[in-house]
Amino acid sequence: MGKVTGFMEFARIDEGYAPVEDRLKHYKEFVVGLNSQQAKQQGARCMDCGTPFCTSGCPVNNIIPDFNDLVYRADWASAFHVLDSTNNFPEFTGRICPAPCEAACVLNINDEPVGIKSIEHAIIDRAWEEGWVQPRPPKLQTGKKVAVVGSGPAGMAAAQQLARAGHSVTLFEKNDRIGGLLRYGIPDFKLDKVHIDRRAVQLQAEGVTIRTGVLVAGKEGLGKDSKVTNWAKETISPEQLKAEFDAVLLTGGSEQSRDLPVPGRDLDGVHYAMEFLPQQNKINAGDKIKGQLRADGKDVIVIGGGDTGSDCVGTSNRHGAKSVTQFEVMPMPPEQENKPMVWPYWPIKLRTSSSHEEGAVREFAISTKTFNGEKGKVKSLTTVQVEFKDGKLSEVKGTEKEWPADMVLLAMGFVNPVATVLDAFGVDKDARGNARATTDFSGGYATNVDKVFAAGDMRRGQSLVVWAIREGRQAARSVDEFLMGWSDLPR
Ligand SMILES: Cc1cc2nc3c(=O)[nH]c(=O)nc-3n(C[C@H](O)[C@H](O)[C@H](O)COP(=O)(O)OP(=O)(O)OC[C@H]3O[C@@H](n4cnc5c(N)ncnc54)[C@H](O)[C@@H]3O)c2cc1C
Ligand code: SF4
């Protein structure tokens, strides 16, 4: 695999970024990928370790050593076929996957891991350029009809697999464009929406019917207070869907944002991240939004230290915020993990995103006590430092502090899927409020309701794009088995 001595000869090359002052002027992608020669050299670093932990570190089990070797040998078409055999959308993961595979790379024990994600990115971009990504419509139709509800990466992957197995698939989406959080959540500067659009064209050419602007819900809709994005013009009830289709797969994501119900929460200027980010996605797509939430000239506080918070930082800086400060309630993690202790698992360590590099003050071990306002508008917030004591976070006396804030974005994750939708189907929930379904081989992803399945964030809770693709693929196999009694779709 690769070049036997490659890992000793070549250093890791990371993908580059356009300069901060340039990229802050727009919402376009700014990662500078590896060129062919660099990718070849990086592929050469894969060291024939014998037990490729990377493959099991990757949730879709990409066959990483094989595509590394093929890129090293400049056989890009074969590298694409290997990659495509396990991952429906490598252009999504090659851009925004946190790459748990690299944490598991054997070279990562005492050196820098192989740049697997950058090689994946190079392969799929080359494949699109060369025209190797083509629709693969089925040779035979089974006559079975499947409804997939929710068009994020889980729903898209499942719809593609099921259509390729010959089923007649309809993909329902309440919003006006498909893609889920890839479309309305993740900023365009991390993932240009052209990548979703071309997959939509491919899905349709493979026989998937896409119905956007359709909410699948009971009488209660999404509930009164859910505040999730919804641009539906039509509602279809679970009963209608079950009557019309032979199987229904729910891939509606985990959309209910975690709230911070402290005094002042109802002040104007305190918003969920998911009220703020989708608006900018829409504007980038050419839509008009009345009264867009904007950060221009404001002191912005982002509460939550994860991906969503980082995306709020990047978007606020592009708006021209006066200052951006990000709070994380957990203590600052170490800059470097203790590799012998954690390898091959995902390490907790300080991660600095490209959005952080563009400008943000990061505060750790800090908790918000109140939002303070004047005339109904937020003006500041009061915090306190926290520390772990007896296994729980406790306030540190005398550390209260007031921070100026004209805009506060709550990016503390998502608690569960919208309950009313699962309730309308009669689907049992687990202790966290997600759709209850196991991933066991036989009968996996099936809920308690006859012919209703669930996958992606709606089943596993808030997670990653690569996990959603895995669940969509596996659930498709399960649905196929349910309909046909057997399946040759990959697990
Ligand atoms: C701001 C942000 C940044 C992120 N960044 C990253 C990242 O960098 N890397 C990464 O790997 N992951 C990231 N994630 C997480 C990742 O986006 C999700 O884990 C992933 O999109 C989940 O996929 P899904 O298909 O299960 O659900 P979703 O992507 O949430 O899609 C669900 C879709 O179902 C639709 N829907 C829901 N209910 C209904 C209904 N009743 N009727 C019709 N349609 C319905 C929704 O409108 C939505 O389009 C991020 C998440 C956010 C919010
Ligand atoms: S999908 Fe993610 S984990 Fe899998 S190979 Fe690509 S970057 Fe690594």
Coordinates of C-alpha atoms and ligand atoms in Angstrom, one line a residue:
M1 CA 0.0 0.0 0.0
G2 CA 1.3 3.4 -0.9
K3 CA 5.1 3.5 -1.0
V4 CA 6.8 1.3 1.6
T5 CA 9.1 4.0 2.7
G6 CA 6.7 6.9 2.0
F7 CA 5.9 7.6 5.6
M8 CA 9.6 8.2 6.4
E9 CA 10.2 10.2 3.3
F10 CA 7.3 12.6 3.1
A11 CA 5.8 14.9 5.7
R12 CA 2.1 15.5 5.9
I13 CA 0.7 18.4 3.8
D14 CA -2.5 19.9 5.1
E15 CA -4.9 21.6 2.8
G16 CA -4.5 25.4 2.7
Y17 CA -6.9 28.3 3.2
A18 CA -7.3 31.5 1.3
P19 CA -6.0 34.5 3.4
V20 CA -8.5 35.6 6.2
E21 CA -8.8 39.2 4.8
D22 CA -9.9 37.7 1.4
R23 CA -12.2 35.0 2.6
L24 CA -14.1 37.2 5.0
K25 CA -15.4 39.2 2.1
H26 CA -17.5 36.4 0.8
Y27 CA -19.4 33.1 1.6
K28 CA -17.6 30.9 -0.9
E29 CA -15.5 27.9 -0.1
F30 CA -11.9 28.9 0.6
V31 CA -10.0 25.6 1.2
V32 CA -7.2 25.0 -1.3
G33 CA -7.2 21.3 -1.9
L34 CA -4.1 19.1 -2.7
N35 CA -3.0 19.1 -6.3
S36 CA -2.4 15.7 -8.0
Q37 CA 1.2 15.5 -7.2
Q38 CA 0.7 16.4 -3.5
A39 CA -2.2 13.9 -3.3
K40 CA 0.1 11.2 -4.8
Q41 CA 2.8 11.9 -2.2
Q42 CA 0.3 11.9 0.6
G43 CA -1.1 8.6 -0.6
A44 CA 2.5 7.3 -0.5
R45 CA 2.5 8.0 3.3
C46 CA 0.0 5.1 3.8
M47 CA 2.4 2.5 5.3
D48 CA 0.9 -0.9 4.8
C49 CA 0.4 -1.2 8.5
G50 CA -1.5 -4.5 8.1
T51 CA -4.4 -3.7 10.4
P52 CA -6.0 -0.5 9.0
F53 CA -7.7 1.0 12.0
C54 CA -8.7 4.0 9.8
T55 CA -11.3 1.8 8.1
S56 CA -13.1 1.0 11.3
G57 CA -12.5 4.6 12.5
C58 CA -14.5 5.8 9.5
P59 CA -18.3 5.4 10.1
V60 CA -18.9 4.4 6.5
N61 CA -15.9 2.1 6.6
N62 CA -14.2 3.7 3.6
I63 CA -11.6 1.3 2.2
I64 CA -8.9 3.9 2.9
P65 CA -5.6 2.0 2.3
D66 CA -6.8 0.9 -1.2
F67 CA -7.7 4.4 -2.4
N68 CA -4.5 5.8 -0.9
D69 CA -2.5 3.2 -2.9
L70 CA -4.5 3.9 -6.1
V71 CA -3.9 7.6 -5.8
Y72 CA -0.2 7.0 -5.2
R73 CA -0.2 5.0 -8.4
A74 CA -2.2 7.8 -10.2
D75 CA -5.1 5.4 -10.9
W76 CA -7.7 8.0 -10.0
A77 CA -10.7 6.3 -11.7
S78 CA -10.1 3.1 -9.7
A79 CA -9.6 5.2 -6.5
F80 CA -13.0 6.9 -7.2
H81 CA -14.7 3.5 -7.6
V82 CA -13.3 2.2 -4.3
L83 CA -14.5 5.4 -2.6
D84 CA -17.9 5.4 -4.2
S85 CA -18.5 1.8 -3.1
T86 CA -18.8 2.8 0.5
N87 CA -19.7 6.5 0.5
N88 CA -22.6 8.0 -1.5
F89 CA -21.4 11.6 -1.0
P90 CA -17.6 11.9 -0.5
E91 CA -17.7 15.5 -1.6
F92 CA -19.7 16.3 1.6
T93 CA -17.4 14.3 3.9
G94 CA -14.2 15.3 2.1
R95 CA -15.1 18.9 3.0
I96 CA -16.8 18.8 6.4
C97 CA -16.1 15.4 8.1
P98 CA -14.0 15.8 11.3
A99 CA -12.1 12.7 10.0
P100 CA -12.2 10.2 12.9
C101 CA -10.3 8.0 10.5
E102 CA -7.2 10.1 10.9
A103 CA -7.4 9.8 14.6
A104 CA -7.3 6.0 14.1
C105 CA -4.5 6.0 11.5
V106 CA -1.6 3.8 12.7
L107 CA 0.9 6.5 11.6
N108 CA -0.9 8.8 14.2
I109 CA 0.6 6.7 17.1
N110 CA 3.9 8.6 16.8
D111 CA 3.7 10.8 13.8
E112 CA 1.2 12.9 11.8
P113 CA -1.6 10.7 10.4
V114 CA -2.1 10.2 6.6
G115 CA -4.2 13.1 5.3
I116 CA -7.1 10.8 4.5
K117 CA -9.8 13.5 4.2
S118 CA -7.7 15.6 1.9
I119 CA -7.1 12.6 -0.4
E120 CA -10.9 11.8 -0.3
H121 CA -11.6 15.4 -1.3
A122 CA -9.1 15.3 -4.2
I123 CA -10.5 12.0 -5.5
I124 CA -14.1 13.1 -5.6
D125 CA -13.4 16.5 -7.0
R126 CA -11.4 14.8 -9.8
A127 CA -14.2 12.3 -10.3
W128 CA -16.8 15.1 -10.9
E129 CA -14.4 17.0 -13.2
E130 CA -13.8 13.9 -15.2
G131 CA -17.5 13.0 -15.5
W132 CA -17.1 9.7 -13.6
V133 CA -20.0 10.5 -11.3
Q134 CA -23.0 9.3 -13.3
P135 CA -26.5 8.3 -12.4
R136 CA -26.9 4.5 -11.9
P137 CA -30.6 3.8 -12.5
P138 CA -31.8 0.3 -11.7
K139 CA -32.2 -2.3 -14.5
L140 CA -35.4 -3.6 -12.9
Q141 CA -38.2 -2.0 -11.0
T142 CA -39.6 -3.9 -8.0
G143 CA -43.0 -2.2 -8.1
K144 CA -42.6 -1.2 -4.4
K145 CA -43.1 2.3 -3.2
V146 CA -41.0 3.9 -0.4
A147 CA -41.4 7.3 1.2
V148 CA -38.3 8.9 2.7
V149 CA -39.2 11.8 5.0
G150 CA -36.4 14.3 5.4
S151 CA -33.7 15.1 2.8
G152 CA -30.5 15.5 4.9
P153 CA -27.6 13.2 4.2
A154 CA -29.4 10.3 5.8
G155 CA -32.5 10.7 3.6
M156 CA -30.4 11.4 0.5
A157 CA -28.2 8.3 1.0
A158 CA -31.2 6.1 1.7
A159 CA -33.2 7.4 -1.2
Q160 CA -30.2 6.7 -3.5
Q161 CA -29.7 3.2 -2.3
L162 CA -33.4 2.3 -2.4
A163 CA -33.8 3.7 -5.9
R164 CA -30.7 1.8 -7.1
A165 CA -32.4 -1.4 -5.7
G166 CA -35.3 -0.7 -8.0
H167 CA -37.9 0.7 -5.6
S168 CA -40.0 3.7 -6.5
V169 CA -38.8 6.3 -4.0
T170 CA -40.3 9.7 -3.1
L171 CA -38.1 12.0 -1.0
F172 CA -40.2 14.4 1.1
E173 CA -38.8 17.7 2.5
K174 CA -40.6 20.4 4.4
N175 CA -38.1 23.1 3.3
D176 CA -37.8 24.5 -0.1
R177 CA -34.6 22.8 -1.1
I178 CA -33.2 19.4 -0.2
G179 CA -30.0 18.8 1.9
G180 CA -31.1 19.1 5.5
L181 CA -28.5 20.7 7.7
L182 CA -26.1 20.6 4.8
R183 CA -28.4 23.1 3.1
Y184 CA -29.8 25.1 5.9
G185 CA -27.3 25.1 8.7
I186 CA -23.7 24.5 7.5
P187 CA -22.5 27.7 5.9
D188 CA -21.8 28.0 2.2
F189 CA -18.1 28.8 3.0
K190 CA -17.8 25.3 4.4
L191 CA -19.9 23.5 1.8
D192 CA -21.0 25.2 -1.4
K193 CA -24.6 24.1 -2.1
V194 CA -23.7 23.3 -5.7
H195 CA -22.6 19.9 -4.3
I196 CA -26.1 19.2 -3.0
D197 CA -27.7 20.4 -6.3
R198 CA -25.7 18.1 -8.5
R199 CA -26.6 15.1 -6.2
A200 CA -30.3 16.1 -6.5
V201 CA -30.0 15.9 -10.3
Q202 CA -28.3 12.5 -10.0
L203 CA -31.0 11.2 -7.6
Q204 CA -33.7 12.3 -10.0
A205 CA -32.0 10.6 -12.9
E206 CA -31.9 7.4 -10.8
G207 CA -35.6 7.6 -10.4
V208 CA -36.1 9.5 -7.1
T209 CA -39.1 11.8 -7.0
I210 CA -38.2 14.9 -4.9
R211 CA -41.1 16.7 -3.2
T212 CA -40.0 19.8 -1.4
G213 CA -42.2 22.2 0.6
V214 CA -44.2 19.2 2.0
L215 CA -44.4 18.7 5.7
V216 CA -45.3 15.2 6.9
A217 CA -47.0 15.7 10.2
G218 CA -50.2 15.2 12.2
K219 CA -52.7 17.9 13.3
E220 CA -50.2 19.4 15.7
G221 CA -47.7 20.1 12.9
L222 CA -44.3 20.9 14.4
G223 CA -45.7 22.0 17.7
K224 CA -46.1 25.6 18.9
D225 CA -42.6 26.4 20.1
S226 CA -40.2 24.3 18.0
K227 CA -38.8 27.3 16.0
V228 CA -37.3 24.8 13.4
T229 CA -37.0 25.8 9.8
N230 CA -40.2 25.1 7.9
W231 CA -41.1 26.5 4.5
A232 CA -43.7 23.9 3.7
K233 CA -46.7 24.8 1.6
E234 CA -48.5 21.5 2.1
T235 CA -48.9 19.0 4.8
I236 CA -49.3 15.2 4.4
S237 CA -50.5 13.1 7.3
P238 CA -48.7 9.9 8.4
E239 CA -51.9 8.0 7.6
Q240 CA -51.9 9.2 4.0
L241 CA -48.3 8.3 3.7
K242 CA -48.7 4.8 5.1
A243 CA -51.7 4.1 2.9
E244 CA -49.8 5.2 -0.2
F245 CA -46.4 3.6 0.4
D246 CA -45.2 0.1 1.1
A247 CA -42.6 1.5 3.6
V248 CA -41.8 4.8 5.2
L249 CA -38.3 5.8 6.4
L250 CA -38.1 8.8 8.8
T251 CA -34.9 10.8 8.4
G252 CA -36.1 14.1 9.8
G253 CA -33.0 14.9 11.8
S254 CA -32.7 16.1 15.4
E255 CA -33.9 19.6 15.0
Q256 CA -35.0 20.8 18.4
S257 CA -32.4 23.2 19.6
R258 CA -31.3 23.2 23.2
D259 CA -32.5 26.3 25.0
L260 CA -31.0 28.4 27.8
P261 CA -34.0 29.3 30.0
V262 CA -32.3 31.9 32.2
P263 CA -33.7 35.3 33.1
G264 CA -33.9 37.6 30.0
R265 CA -34.2 34.7 27.5
D266 CA -37.2 36.4 25.8
L267 CA -35.2 39.6 25.1
D268 CA -35.0 40.7 21.5
G269 CA -31.5 39.8 20.1
V270 CA -31.3 36.4 21.8
H271 CA -31.7 33.7 19.1
Y272 CA -31.1 30.1 18.4
A273 CA -28.2 29.6 16.0
M274 CA -30.6 27.8 13.8
E275 CA -32.7 31.0 13.4
F276 CA -29.5 32.8 12.3
L277 CA -27.6 30.4 10.1
P278 CA -30.3 29.2 7.7
Q279 CA -31.2 32.9 6.8
Q280 CA -27.7 33.5 5.4
N281 CA -27.8 30.2 3.5
K282 CA -31.1 31.4 1.9
I283 CA -29.7 34.8 1.0
N284 CA -26.6 33.2 -0.6
A285 CA -29.1 31.1 -2.6
G286 CA -30.6 34.3 -4.0
D287 CA -33.7 34.4 -1.8
K288 CA -35.0 37.6 -0.1
I289 CA -35.4 37.6 3.7
K290 CA -37.3 40.4 5.4
G291 CA -35.6 41.6 8.5
Q292 CA -32.6 39.2 8.3
L293 CA -30.9 38.7 11.7
R294 CA -27.6 40.5 11.1
A295 CA -24.5 40.9 13.2
D296 CA -23.1 44.0 11.6
G297 CA -21.5 46.4 14.1
K298 CA -22.7 44.3 17.0
D299 CA -21.1 42.7 20.0
V300 CA -22.0 39.1 19.4
I301 CA -21.8 36.4 22.0
V302 CA -22.1 32.8 20.8
I303 CA -23.0 30.3 23.5
G304 CA -21.7 26.8 22.7
G305 CA -18.3 25.7 21.6
G306 CA -19.1 23.1 18.9
D307 CA -19.4 23.2 15.1
T308 CA -22.6 25.1 15.1
G309 CA -21.0 27.8 17.4
S310 CA -18.0 28.0 15.1
D311 CA -20.3 28.5 12.1
C312 CA -22.0 31.4 13.9
V313 CA -18.6 32.9 14.5
G314 CA -17.7 32.6 10.8
T315 CA -21.0 34.1 9.7
S316 CA -20.9 36.9 12.2
N317 CA -17.5 37.9 11.1
R318 CA -18.6 37.9 7.5
H319 CA -21.5 40.2 8.5
G320 CA -19.0 42.6 10.0
A321 CA -19.6 42.1 13.7
K322 CA -17.8 44.6 16.1
S323 CA -16.7 41.7 18.3
V324 CA -17.3 38.0 18.5
T325 CA -16.9 36.0 21.7
Q326 CA -17.6 32.3 22.0
F327 CA -18.5 30.7 25.4
E328 CA -18.0 27.0 26.2
V329 CA -19.2 25.7 29.6
M330 CA -16.6 22.9 29.7
P331 CA -13.0 23.6 30.7
M332 CA -10.4 24.2 28.0
P333 CA -9.2 20.8 26.7
P334 CA -5.5 20.1 26.3
E335 CA -3.8 21.3 23.1
Q336 CA -2.3 17.9 22.5
E337 CA -3.9 14.5 23.4
N338 CA -2.1 11.8 25.3
K339 CA -1.8 9.5 22.2
P340 CA -0.9 6.3 24.0
M341 CA -4.0 6.7 26.2
V342 CA -6.5 7.6 23.5
W343 CA -5.4 6.2 20.1
P344 CA -7.2 4.9 18.0
Y345 CA -10.2 6.8 19.4
W346 CA -11.4 10.3 18.8
P347 CA -9.4 12.5 21.2
I348 CA -10.7 15.4 23.2
K349 CA -8.4 18.3 22.5
L350 CA -8.5 22.0 21.7
R351 CA -9.7 22.4 18.1
T352 CA -9.3 25.7 16.3
S353 CA -11.5 26.0 13.3
S354 CA -10.9 28.2 10.3
S355 CA -13.7 30.4 11.7
H356 CA -11.9 30.8 14.9
E357 CA -8.8 31.9 13.0
E358 CA -10.9 34.6 11.4
G359 CA -11.3 36.3 14.8
A360 CA -13.0 35.3 18.0
V361 CA -12.3 35.4 21.7
R362 CA -12.9 32.0 23.2
E363 CA -13.9 31.6 26.8
F364 CA -14.0 28.3 28.6
A365 CA -15.6 27.0 31.8
I366 CA -18.1 29.8 31.7
S367 CA -21.8 29.8 32.3
T368 CA -24.4 32.4 31.6
K369 CA -26.6 33.4 34.5
T370 CA -28.8 36.2 33.0
F371 CA -29.4 38.1 29.8
N372 CA -29.8 41.8 30.6
G373 CA -31.7 44.3 28.5
E374 CA -33.1 47.7 28.0
K375 CA -36.4 48.4 26.4
G376 CA -36.8 44.7 25.5
K377 CA -33.5 44.4 23.8
V378 CA -30.5 42.5 25.0
K379 CA -27.6 44.7 26.0
S380 CA -25.3 42.5 28.1
L381 CA -25.1 39.2 29.8
T382 CA -23.8 38.1 33.2
T383 CA -21.6 35.0 33.5
V384 CA -19.8 33.1 36.2
Q385 CA -16.8 30.8 35.9
V386 CA -17.5 27.1 36.6
E387 CA -15.3 24.2 37.7
F388 CA -15.7 20.4 38.2
K389 CA -16.3 19.6 41.8
D390 CA -17.5 16.1 43.0
G391 CA -18.2 15.2 39.4
K392 CA -20.4 18.1 38.6
L393 CA -20.0 21.7 37.4
S394 CA -20.1 24.2 40.2
E395 CA -19.9 28.0 40.1
V396 CA -16.7 29.7 41.3
K397 CA -17.6 32.4 43.9
G398 CA -16.6 35.9 43.0
T399 CA -16.2 35.3 39.3
E400 CA -19.4 37.1 38.0
K401 CA -18.8 39.2 35.0
E402 CA -20.9 41.3 32.7
W403 CA -20.3 41.2 28.9
P404 CA -21.7 43.7 26.4
A405 CA -23.9 41.9 23.9
D406 CA -26.3 43.2 21.2
M407 CA -26.7 39.7 19.8
V408 CA -26.6 36.3 21.5
L409 CA -26.7 33.1 19.5
L410 CA -27.5 29.9 21.3
A411 CA -25.5 27.1 19.8
M412 CA -25.7 24.5 22.5
G413 CA -26.7 21.6 20.3
F414 CA -29.9 19.8 19.7
V415 CA -32.0 17.9 22.2
N416 CA -34.1 15.6 20.0
P417 CA -36.3 15.4 17.0
V418 CA -39.5 17.4 16.9
A419 CA -41.7 15.2 19.2
T420 CA -45.0 15.9 17.5
V421 CA -43.9 14.3 14.3
L422 CA -42.8 11.1 15.9
D423 CA -46.0 11.1 18.0
A424 CA -48.2 11.5 15.0
F425 CA -46.6 8.3 13.6
G426 CA -47.0 6.6 17.0
V427 CA -43.3 5.9 17.0
D428 CA -41.8 5.0 20.4
K429 CA -39.0 7.3 21.6
D430 CA -35.9 6.4 23.6
A431 CA -34.9 8.1 26.9
R432 CA -33.4 11.1 24.9
G433 CA -36.5 11.6 22.8
N434 CA -35.1 10.0 19.6
A435 CA -37.0 7.5 17.5
R436 CA -36.5 4.1 19.1
A437 CA -35.0 1.6 16.6
T438 CA -31.9 -0.6 16.9
T439 CA -29.2 -1.0 14.2
D440 CA -29.2 -4.8 14.5
F441 CA -28.7 -6.6 11.3
S442 CA -32.1 -8.2 11.0
G443 CA -34.9 -5.8 11.4
G444 CA -32.5 -2.9 12.1
Y445 CA -33.9 0.6 11.9
A446 CA -37.5 -0.6 12.2
T447 CA -39.6 1.3 14.7
N448 CA -42.5 -0.2 16.7
V449 CA -44.9 0.9 13.9
D450 CA -45.4 -1.5 11.1
K451 CA -43.5 -0.6 7.9
V452 CA -42.1 2.6 9.5
F453 CA -38.3 2.9 9.9
A454 CA -36.0 5.7 11.3
A455 CA -32.4 6.6 10.6
G456 CA -29.9 9.5 10.9
D457 CA -30.0 12.1 13.6
M458 CA -33.7 11.3 14.1
R459 CA -32.7 7.9 15.5
R460 CA -29.2 8.4 16.9
G461 CA -29.5 12.0 18.1
Q462 CA -27.4 14.9 17.0
S463 CA -24.3 13.5 15.2
L464 CA -22.2 13.9 12.0
V465 CA -22.8 13.9 8.3
V466 CA -20.8 10.7 7.9
W467 CA -22.9 8.9 10.5
A468 CA -26.1 10.1 8.7
I469 CA -24.8 8.6 5.4
R470 CA -24.0 5.3 7.2
E471 CA -27.4 5.1 8.8
G472 CA -29.1 6.0 5.5
R473 CA -27.3 3.3 3.7
Q474 CA -27.9 0.7 6.4
A475 CA -31.5 1.6 6.8
A476 CA -32.0 1.3 3.0
R477 CA -30.8 -2.3 3.2
S478 CA -33.1 -3.0 6.0
V479 CA -36.1 -1.5 4.2
D480 CA -35.1 -3.5 1.0
E481 CA -35.0 -6.7 3.1
F482 CA -38.4 -5.9 4.6
L483 CA -39.9 -5.4 1.1
M484 CA -38.2 -8.2 -0.8
G485 CA -37.3 -10.7 1.9
W486 CA -33.6 -10.3 1.0
S487 CA -31.2 -7.6 -0.1
D488 CA -27.9 -7.2 -1.9
L489 CA -27.5 -3.6 -0.9
P490 CA -24.2 -3.2 1.1
R491 CA -24.5 -3.1 4.9
Ligands
LIG1 C1 -24.7 24.5 12.0 C2 -24.3 23.0 11.9 C3 -23.0 22.7 11.5 C4 -22.6 21.4 11.4 N1 -21.4 21.1 11.0 C5 -21.0 19.8 10.8 C6 -19.8 19.5 10.2 O1 -18.9 20.3 10.0 N2 -19.5 18.1 10.0 C7 -20.4 17.1 10.3 O2 -20.1 16.0 10.0 N3 -21.6 17.4 10.8 C8 -21.9 18.7 11.0 N4 -23.2 19.0 11.6 C9 -24.1 17.9 11.9 C10 -24.8 17.4 10.6 O3 -25.2 18.4 9.8 C11 -25.9 16.5 11.0 O4 -25.5 15.4 11.9 C12 -26.5 15.8 9.7 O5 -26.9 16.7 8.8 C13 -27.7 14.9 10.1 O6 -28.3 14.4 8.9 P1 -29.8 13.9 8.9 O7 -30.0 13.5 7.5 O8 -30.0 12.8 9.9 O9 -30.7 15.1 9.3 P2 -30.8 16.6 8.8 O10 -29.6 17.0 8.1 O11 -31.1 17.4 10.0 O12 -32.0 16.6 7.8 C14 -33.3 16.4 8.2 C15 -34.2 17.0 7.2 O13 -35.6 16.5 7.4 C16 -36.5 17.5 7.2 N5 -37.7 17.2 8.0 C17 -37.7 17.1 9.3 N6 -39.0 16.7 9.7 C18 -39.7 16.7 8.6 C19 -41.1 16.4 8.3 N7 -41.9 16.1 9.3 N8 -41.6 16.5 7.1 C20 -40.7 16.8 6.0 N9 -39.4 17.0 6.2 C21 -38.9 17.0 7.5 C22 -35.7 18.8 7.7 O14 -36.3 20.0 7.2 C23 -34.3 18.5 7.2 O15 -34.1 19.0 5.9 C24 -23.6 20.4 11.7 C25 -24.8 20.7 12.2 C26 -25.2 22.0 12.3 C27 -26.6 22.4 12.7
SF4_2 S1 -15.8 9.9 5.6 FE1 -14.8 11.0 7.3 S2 -14.0 9.3 8.6 FE2 -14.5 8.4 6.6 S3 -12.6 8.5 5.4 FE3 -13.7 10.4 4.9 S4 -12.9 11.9 6.3 FE4 -12.3 9.9 7.2

